[in-house]
Short mmCIF file of C-alpha atoms in Angstrom, two decimals:
data_model
loop_
_atom_site.label_atom_id
_atom_site.label_comp_id
_atom_site.label_asym_id
_atom_site.label_seq_id
_atom_site.Cartn_x
_atom_site.Cartn_y
_atom_site.Cartn_z
CA ILE A 486 2.96 -38.58 -40.07
CA ALA A 487 0.65 -36.38 -38.02
CA GLN A 488 3.00 -33.38 -37.89
CA PRO A 489 3.45 -33.00 -41.69
CA ALA A 490 -0.30 -33.58 -42.18
CA ALA A 491 -1.15 -30.88 -39.61
CA LEU A 492 1.32 -28.51 -41.27
CA ALA A 493 -0.24 -29.17 -44.68
CA VAL A 494 -3.73 -28.46 -43.30
CA ALA A 495 -2.51 -25.24 -41.63
CA ASN A 496 -0.83 -24.12 -44.88
CA ALA A 497 -3.99 -24.86 -46.86
CA ARG A 498 -6.08 -22.79 -44.42
CA LEU A 499 -3.59 -19.94 -44.59
CA MET A 500 -3.63 -19.99 -48.40
CA ARG A 501 -7.44 -19.99 -48.41
CA LYS A 502 -7.47 -16.97 -46.03
CA VAL A 503 -4.97 -15.10 -48.24
CA GLU A 504 -7.09 -15.81 -51.33
CA GLU A 505 -10.29 -14.71 -49.55
CA ASP A 506 -8.63 -11.48 -48.38
CA ALA A 507 -7.36 -10.76 -51.90
CA GLN A 508 -10.82 -11.37 -53.36
CA GLN A 509 -12.41 -9.15 -50.69
CA ARG A 510 -9.86 -6.38 -51.37
CA ALA A 511 -10.52 -6.55 -55.11
CA GLU A 512 -14.29 -6.37 -54.63
CA LEU A 513 -14.16 -3.55 -52.07
CA SER A 514 -11.64 -1.50 -54.05
CA ARG A 515 -14.28 -1.03 -56.73
CA PHE A 516 -16.26 1.13 -54.27
CA LEU A 517 -14.06 2.26 -51.40
CA SER A 518 -10.83 4.19 -51.16
CA PRO A 519 -7.71 2.07 -50.53
CA ALA A 520 -7.54 3.18 -46.87
CA LEU A 521 -11.13 2.05 -46.20
CA VAL A 522 -10.54 -1.27 -47.97
CA GLU A 523 -7.69 -2.06 -45.58
CA LYS A 524 -9.86 -1.16 -42.57
CA VAL A 525 -12.64 -3.49 -43.72
CA VAL A 526 -10.25 -6.37 -44.46
CA SER A 527 -8.52 -5.98 -41.08
CA ASN A 528 -11.94 -5.86 -39.32
CA GLU A 529 -11.39 -2.30 -38.08
CA LEU A 530 -14.50 -1.25 -39.98
CA ASN A 531 -17.77 -3.12 -40.42
CA VAL A 532 -19.79 -2.32 -43.52
CA ALA A 533 -23.21 -2.90 -41.98
CA LYS A 534 -25.50 -5.47 -43.50
CA GLN A 535 -28.51 -3.91 -41.80
CA GLY A 536 -29.59 -0.38 -42.53
CA ASP A 537 -28.42 2.55 -40.43
CA LYS A 538 -29.82 6.08 -40.49
CA VAL A 539 -26.82 8.38 -40.80
CA GLN A 540 -25.89 11.92 -41.81
CA ALA A 541 -24.23 11.82 -45.22
CA THR A 542 -23.38 13.97 -48.21
CA VAL A 543 -24.34 12.63 -51.63
CA LEU A 544 -22.78 13.80 -54.89
CA PHE A 545 -24.17 13.08 -58.34
CA SER A 546 -22.20 13.84 -61.48
CA ASP A 547 -23.46 13.29 -65.00
CA ILE A 548 -22.52 14.19 -68.53
CA ARG A 549 -24.74 16.89 -70.02
CA GLY A 550 -26.23 16.18 -73.45
CA PHE A 551 -25.08 12.57 -73.33
CA THR A 552 -27.91 11.29 -75.53
CA THR A 553 -27.03 13.78 -78.27
CA ILE A 554 -23.33 12.96 -78.02
CA SER A 555 -23.87 9.22 -78.10
CA ASP A 556 -26.57 9.13 -80.81
CA GLY A 557 -25.12 7.55 -83.91
CA ALA A 558 -21.76 6.90 -82.25
CA ALA A 559 -20.24 3.44 -82.38
CA PRO A 560 -20.88 1.46 -79.17
CA GLU A 561 -17.13 1.09 -78.63
CA ALA A 562 -16.70 4.86 -78.79
CA VAL A 563 -19.46 5.42 -76.23
CA VAL A 564 -18.01 2.86 -73.83
CA SER A 565 -14.53 4.31 -74.30
CA MET A 566 -15.81 7.84 -73.63
CA LEU A 567 -17.61 6.77 -70.45
CA ASN A 568 -14.64 4.77 -69.19
CA GLU A 569 -12.27 7.69 -69.77
CA TYR A 570 -14.64 10.04 -67.91
CA PHE A 571 -15.32 7.64 -65.04
CA GLU A 572 -11.66 6.73 -64.60
CA ALA A 573 -10.78 10.36 -63.93
CA MET A 574 -13.82 11.10 -61.74
CA VAL A 575 -13.58 8.02 -59.51
CA GLU A 576 -9.97 8.80 -58.62
CA ILE A 577 -11.12 12.21 -57.40
CA VAL A 578 -13.89 10.66 -55.27
CA PHE A 579 -11.29 8.45 -53.58
CA GLU A 580 -8.77 11.30 -53.28
CA PHE A 581 -11.30 13.27 -51.24
CA GLY A 582 -12.29 10.31 -49.05
CA GLY A 583 -15.62 9.52 -50.70
CA THR A 584 -17.20 6.17 -51.43
CA LEU A 585 -18.24 5.33 -54.98
CA ASP A 586 -21.83 4.21 -54.65
CA LYS A 587 -22.67 3.40 -58.26
CA PHE A 588 -22.55 4.30 -61.91
CA ILE A 589 -25.90 5.31 -63.37
CA GLY A 590 -25.71 5.42 -67.15
CA ASP A 591 -23.52 8.44 -67.89
CA GLY A 592 -23.40 9.52 -64.26
CA LEU A 593 -21.96 8.46 -60.97
CA MET A 594 -23.09 8.66 -57.38
CA ALA A 595 -20.63 9.12 -54.53
CA VAL A 596 -21.17 9.40 -50.78
CA TRP A 597 -19.32 10.99 -47.87
CA GLY A 598 -20.23 10.20 -44.25
CA THR A 599 -20.73 6.48 -44.57
CA PRO A 600 -19.29 4.00 -43.84
CA VAL A 601 -16.90 6.39 -42.03
CA PRO A 602 -18.27 9.80 -41.00
CA GLY A 603 -16.08 12.87 -40.88
CA PRO A 604 -16.68 16.45 -39.78
CA ASP A 605 -15.72 17.85 -43.21
CA ASP A 606 -17.76 15.48 -45.40
CA PRO A 607 -19.83 18.23 -47.10
CA VAL A 608 -16.71 20.33 -47.73
CA LEU A 609 -14.87 17.32 -49.16
CA ALA A 610 -17.76 16.56 -51.52
CA VAL A 611 -17.78 20.16 -52.79
CA ARG A 612 -14.00 20.07 -53.23
CA ALA A 613 -14.34 16.80 -55.13
CA ALA A 614 -16.95 18.31 -57.47
CA THR A 615 -14.75 21.37 -58.00
CA ARG A 616 -11.78 19.16 -58.84
CA MET A 617 -13.97 17.02 -61.14
CA ARG A 618 -14.97 20.11 -63.07
CA LEU A 619 -11.35 21.26 -63.35
CA LEU A 620 -10.09 17.83 -64.40
CA LEU A 621 -12.84 17.53 -67.00
CA GLU A 622 -11.59 20.74 -68.64
CA THR A 623 -7.84 20.32 -68.21
CA THR A 624 -7.45 16.60 -68.86
CA VAL A 625 -10.48 14.79 -70.26
CA ASN A 626 -11.61 17.51 -72.67
CA ARG A 627 -8.08 18.41 -73.69
CA ALA A 628 -7.53 14.76 -74.69
CA ARG A 629 -10.91 14.62 -76.46
CA THR A 630 -10.38 17.78 -78.49
CA GLY A 631 -6.86 16.62 -79.32
CA ARG A 632 -8.46 13.55 -80.90
CA GLY A 633 -11.00 15.69 -82.77
CA GLU A 634 -13.87 14.73 -80.43
CA PRO A 635 -16.31 17.23 -78.93
CA PRO A 636 -15.68 18.33 -75.33
CA LEU A 637 -17.91 17.09 -72.55
CA ALA A 638 -19.89 19.13 -70.04
CA ALA A 639 -20.98 17.75 -66.70
CA GLY A 640 -23.44 18.70 -63.98
CA TYR A 641 -22.99 18.15 -60.27
CA GLY A 642 -25.59 17.86 -57.53
CA ILE A 643 -24.71 17.72 -53.85
CA ALA A 644 -26.99 17.38 -50.82
CA THR A 645 -26.36 16.67 -47.14
CA GLY A 646 -28.87 15.09 -44.77
CA LYS A 647 -30.12 11.87 -43.25
CA VAL A 648 -29.92 8.72 -45.39
CA ILE A 649 -30.44 5.03 -44.79
CA ALA A 650 -27.18 3.22 -45.47
CA GLY A 651 -26.58 -0.50 -45.72
CA ALA A 652 -26.22 -3.54 -47.93
CA MET A 653 -29.30 -3.69 -50.15
CA GLY A 654 -30.41 -6.00 -52.88
CA ALA A 655 -31.25 -9.64 -53.23
CA ARG A 656 -29.83 -12.73 -51.60
CA ARG A 657 -27.65 -13.39 -54.66
CA ARG A 658 -26.33 -9.85 -55.00
CA GLN A 659 -26.18 -6.91 -52.63
CA ASP A 660 -24.51 -3.53 -52.83
CA PHE A 661 -23.69 -1.09 -50.06
CA THR A 662 -25.74 2.00 -50.90
CA VAL A 663 -27.74 4.86 -49.46
CA ILE A 664 -31.38 5.80 -49.99
CA GLY A 665 -33.69 8.58 -48.90
CA ASP A 666 -34.79 12.15 -49.58
CA THR A 667 -31.20 13.46 -49.48
CA VAL A 668 -30.25 11.09 -52.31
CA ASN A 669 -33.28 12.16 -54.34
CA LEU A 670 -32.49 15.83 -53.78
CA ALA A 671 -28.86 15.45 -54.87
CA SER A 672 -29.95 13.61 -58.02
CA ARG A 673 -32.41 16.38 -58.95
CA ILE A 674 -29.92 19.21 -58.35
#
């Protein structure tokens, strides 16, 4: 009796661990590239709960004239436009090894240098912005004009410097993010 019971308990624990890992992967994949997600899940990388002062490169991208474009538009059309834009831009962030920090209205914030620093982080951020601009013209705007919609324009701000990185928020909800003068500078550029 004990052996089947022990086996059932072990199987239940294993299933719980598999479910927890899948949930963690799903949550992390919203922000990190697939390679970083696997490192976090396998405990090769610790996304610090406390703040760390690190060198990072921050990229902001936002749609120019968004208020004018969205004024009078149906809410579904605005959401669809933003989702189409973000879908393309986030893939580029991940392609160049960045971390999606957050969406801010019609813009996004991405970071290079945390949680994993690299010697080419500033170059990768610039390459990502260059690719974003190209993809906006060749893919997003081509699809929009093909549907009779006006093309979008976007602005990009990039700054490199010291930031404080860590999980921030409230007890019930925290996000890994960065704060500091470098973030403010990138947002103003």
